[in-house]
Amino acid sequence: MYPNPKFCSVCGHSVEEKIPDDDNRIRQVCPQCHTIHYINPKIVLGTIPVFDEQILLCKRAIEPRYGYWTLPAGFMEINESIHEGATRETYEEAGAEIELGAPFTILDVKKAQQVHFFFRARLINENFSAGPESLEVRLFHENEIPWTDLAFQTVYKTLELFFEDRKKGAFQLHTGNLDSPTSWNSFCLSA
């Protein structure tokens, strides 16, 4: 959970919890300058980099989940699109140049106050290397994926759906809430 602000970032006055006019939720509001401080989910962007039949994974060099495998992903930055952020994170974590494809999973992680977007991607070449947040980067065939050593549920679910769709020969956009496993939706997209 992210902490609520105690002080106004505009004027420095203590904030209060109240429901602002024309709203329906309790917010942090400054009684001095009347600024409403919204707390919104963080956006995590990542890719499923594919080279031939293999997937590129990164072994984490940072917490949380140090030493576990993940798809290249990270938090969206200010002044970048979701496409730019997913491409940047792939390069930062795996030193990999990609051709970004269609969105593949959009996963709500309400308990962490995050939304995770993963895009399909094609590795342009086999020139990749571990960035500062990765201990190791390597390609895996489906039968080599370290399923019990994956860092996050979103990565596990994304890979599971990716391999299911690949077997069917048609990729879809999958959305869901990890806190409610029965809430999955899939939408047909052109491959």
Short mmCIF file of C-alpha atoms in Angstrom, two decimals:
data_model
loop_
_atom_site.label_atom_id
_atom_site.label_comp_id
_atom_site.label_asym_id
_atom_site.label_seq_id
_atom_site.Cartn_x
_atom_site.Cartn_y
_atom_site.Cartn_z
CA MET A 1 0.00 0.00 0.00
CA TYR A 2 1.19 3.49 -0.82
CA PRO A 3 1.02 5.99 2.05
CA ASN A 4 -1.38 8.88 1.87
CA PRO A 5 0.28 12.30 1.86
CA LYS A 6 0.28 14.09 5.20
CA PHE A 7 1.20 17.51 3.80
CA CYS A 8 0.16 19.43 0.69
CA SER A 9 2.79 19.31 -2.06
CA VAL A 10 1.64 22.75 -3.25
CA CYS A 11 1.67 24.84 -0.06
CA GLY A 12 3.01 22.52 2.69
CA HIS A 13 -0.08 22.71 4.91
CA SER A 14 -1.41 19.55 6.64
CA VAL A 15 -4.05 17.79 4.55
CA GLU A 16 -7.36 16.37 5.73
CA GLU A 17 -9.40 13.42 4.58
CA LYS A 18 -12.75 14.40 3.10
CA ILE A 19 -14.99 13.86 0.12
CA PRO A 20 -14.52 16.86 -2.20
CA ASP A 21 -17.51 18.48 -3.87
CA ASP A 22 -18.47 16.65 -7.09
CA ASP A 23 -16.63 13.50 -5.95
CA ASN A 24 -17.67 10.26 -4.26
CA ARG A 25 -14.44 9.12 -2.55
CA ILE A 26 -12.45 10.20 0.44
CA ARG A 27 -9.40 12.13 -0.74
CA GLN A 28 -6.51 14.01 0.86
CA VAL A 29 -7.51 17.68 0.58
CA CYS A 30 -5.57 20.76 1.64
CA PRO A 31 -7.84 23.10 3.67
CA GLN A 32 -5.42 25.99 2.96
CA CYS A 33 -5.11 25.99 -0.87
CA HIS A 34 -7.88 23.42 -1.59
CA THR A 35 -5.62 21.14 -3.67
CA ILE A 36 -7.00 17.62 -3.96
CA HIS A 37 -4.27 14.98 -3.77
CA TYR A 38 -5.30 11.97 -5.86
CA ILE A 39 -3.58 8.66 -5.28
CA ASN A 40 -3.66 6.57 -8.43
CA PRO A 41 -2.28 3.15 -9.34
CA LYS A 42 1.25 2.78 -10.68
CA ILE A 43 1.61 1.50 -14.24
CA VAL A 44 4.07 -1.31 -14.93
CA LEU A 45 5.10 -1.86 -18.57
CA GLY A 46 6.83 -4.89 -20.00
CA THR A 47 7.36 -7.11 -23.00
CA ILE A 48 7.41 -10.76 -24.01
CA PRO A 49 10.53 -10.68 -26.20
CA VAL A 50 10.56 -13.61 -28.62
CA PHE A 51 13.45 -14.87 -30.74
CA ASP A 52 12.45 -17.81 -32.95
CA GLU A 53 10.61 -20.05 -30.45
CA GLN A 54 12.38 -18.71 -27.35
CA ILE A 55 11.42 -16.10 -24.75
CA LEU A 56 13.90 -13.67 -23.19
CA LEU A 57 13.83 -13.57 -19.39
CA CYS A 58 15.84 -11.53 -16.87
CA LYS A 59 17.06 -12.70 -13.46
CA ARG A 60 16.40 -9.86 -11.02
CA ALA A 61 19.34 -8.06 -9.36
CA ILE A 62 17.03 -5.93 -7.19
CA GLU A 63 14.31 -6.39 -4.62
CA PRO A 64 11.57 -7.34 -4.55
CA ARG A 65 12.20 -10.93 -5.62
CA TYR A 66 16.00 -10.69 -6.02
CA GLY A 67 17.34 -13.71 -7.94
CA TYR A 68 13.99 -14.66 -9.50
CA TRP A 69 13.22 -14.62 -13.23
CA THR A 70 10.95 -12.10 -14.88
CA LEU A 71 9.98 -10.62 -18.20
CA PRO A 72 11.66 -7.24 -18.76
CA ALA A 73 9.33 -4.71 -17.14
CA GLY A 74 9.20 -1.70 -14.87
CA PHE A 75 7.35 1.44 -13.92
CA MET A 76 6.17 3.91 -16.53
CA GLU A 77 7.94 7.28 -16.43
CA ILE A 78 6.43 10.74 -16.78
CA ASN A 79 6.36 12.02 -20.39
CA GLU A 80 6.49 8.63 -22.09
CA SER A 81 3.86 6.55 -23.82
CA ILE A 82 3.14 2.96 -22.78
CA HIS A 83 4.91 1.85 -25.98
CA GLU A 84 7.99 3.94 -25.22
CA GLY A 85 8.06 2.71 -21.62
CA ALA A 86 7.83 -0.98 -22.54
CA THR A 87 10.60 -0.57 -25.12
CA ARG A 88 12.79 1.40 -22.68
CA GLU A 89 12.37 -1.16 -19.89
CA THR A 90 13.31 -3.98 -22.25
CA TYR A 91 16.48 -2.17 -23.25
CA GLU A 92 17.36 -1.12 -19.66
CA GLU A 93 16.90 -4.57 -18.14
CA ALA A 94 18.01 -6.80 -21.00
CA GLY A 95 20.00 -4.60 -23.38
CA ALA A 96 17.63 -5.91 -26.03
CA GLU A 97 16.43 -4.13 -29.14
CA ILE A 98 12.88 -5.12 -30.03
CA GLU A 99 10.12 -4.59 -32.49
CA LEU A 100 7.14 -3.89 -30.25
CA GLY A 101 3.96 -5.80 -31.06
CA ALA A 102 0.38 -5.72 -29.85
CA PRO A 103 -0.69 -5.48 -26.21
CA PHE A 104 -1.06 -8.98 -24.81
CA THR A 105 -2.06 -8.76 -21.13
CA ILE A 106 -3.49 -5.96 -19.01
CA LEU A 107 -3.53 -7.16 -15.41
CA ASP A 108 -4.99 -5.41 -12.38
CA VAL A 109 -2.95 -5.97 -9.23
CA LYS A 110 -5.19 -4.11 -6.82
CA LYS A 111 -3.42 -5.21 -3.64
CA ALA A 112 -0.21 -3.59 -4.94
CA GLN A 113 -2.14 -0.62 -6.43
CA GLN A 114 -0.70 -1.37 -9.88
CA VAL A 115 -1.78 -2.15 -13.44
CA HIS A 116 0.62 -4.29 -15.52
CA PHE A 117 0.71 -4.06 -19.33
CA PHE A 118 2.70 -6.65 -21.31
CA PHE A 119 3.27 -6.36 -25.05
CA ARG A 120 4.32 -9.05 -27.47
CA ALA A 121 7.71 -8.20 -28.94
CA ARG A 122 10.18 -9.61 -31.44
CA LEU A 123 13.88 -9.52 -30.62
CA ILE A 124 15.65 -7.85 -33.52
CA ASN A 125 18.85 -9.82 -32.88
CA GLU A 126 20.58 -11.94 -30.25
CA ASN A 127 22.65 -9.02 -28.96
CA PHE A 128 21.38 -8.63 -25.40
CA SER A 129 23.02 -8.35 -22.00
CA ALA A 130 22.10 -7.86 -18.36
CA GLY A 131 21.43 -4.28 -17.35
CA PRO A 132 22.03 -2.92 -13.83
CA GLU A 133 18.75 -4.42 -12.55
CA SER A 134 19.47 -7.91 -13.94
CA LEU A 135 21.92 -10.59 -12.81
CA GLU A 136 21.51 -12.59 -15.99
CA VAL A 137 19.50 -12.48 -19.22
CA ARG A 138 18.84 -15.50 -21.39
CA LEU A 139 16.53 -17.14 -23.90
CA PHE A 140 14.29 -20.02 -22.83
CA HIS A 141 12.28 -22.56 -24.80
CA GLU A 142 8.83 -23.19 -23.33
CA ASN A 143 9.94 -26.44 -21.66
CA GLU A 144 12.89 -24.61 -20.01
CA ILE A 145 10.91 -21.79 -18.36
CA PRO A 146 11.78 -21.74 -14.61
CA TRP A 147 8.10 -21.71 -13.57
CA THR A 148 8.79 -22.13 -9.83
CA ASP A 149 11.39 -19.35 -9.92
CA LEU A 150 9.31 -16.65 -11.63
CA ALA A 151 9.25 -13.38 -9.71
CA PHE A 152 5.63 -12.29 -10.05
CA GLN A 153 2.14 -13.69 -10.66
CA THR A 154 1.69 -11.28 -13.58
CA VAL A 155 4.72 -12.78 -15.32
CA TYR A 156 3.52 -16.35 -14.64
CA LYS A 157 0.03 -15.60 -15.96
CA THR A 158 1.32 -13.71 -19.00
CA LEU A 159 3.64 -16.55 -19.99
CA GLU A 160 0.94 -19.15 -19.38
CA LEU A 161 -1.50 -17.26 -21.65
CA PHE A 162 1.21 -16.60 -24.25
CA PHE A 163 2.03 -20.31 -24.64
CA GLU A 164 -1.69 -21.23 -24.75
CA ASP A 165 -2.32 -18.69 -27.51
CA ARG A 166 0.79 -19.73 -29.43
CA LYS A 167 -0.42 -23.36 -29.42
CA LYS A 168 -3.79 -22.20 -30.81
CA GLY A 169 -2.03 -20.15 -33.49
CA ALA A 170 -3.91 -16.96 -32.59
CA PHE A 171 -2.98 -14.30 -30.06
CA GLN A 172 -5.60 -12.39 -28.11
CA LEU A 173 -5.61 -9.48 -25.69
CA HIS A 174 -6.16 -10.83 -22.17
CA THR A 175 -7.39 -8.70 -19.27
CA GLY A 176 -7.97 -9.68 -15.70
CA ASN A 177 -7.70 -9.03 -12.02
CA LEU A 178 -5.10 -11.13 -10.23
CA ASP A 179 -7.02 -10.69 -6.98
CA SER A 180 -10.05 -12.33 -8.63
CA PRO A 181 -8.96 -15.23 -10.87
CA THR A 182 -12.44 -15.71 -12.36
CA SER A 183 -12.50 -12.22 -13.86
CA TRP A 184 -10.51 -12.98 -17.05
CA ASN A 185 -11.55 -11.69 -20.45
CA SER A 186 -9.93 -12.36 -23.81
CA PHE A 187 -10.40 -10.31 -26.94
CA CYS A 188 -9.55 -11.35 -30.47
CA LEU A 189 -6.91 -9.20 -32.12
CA SER A 190 -5.43 -9.67 -35.52
CA ALA A 191 -2.08 -11.46 -35.22
#
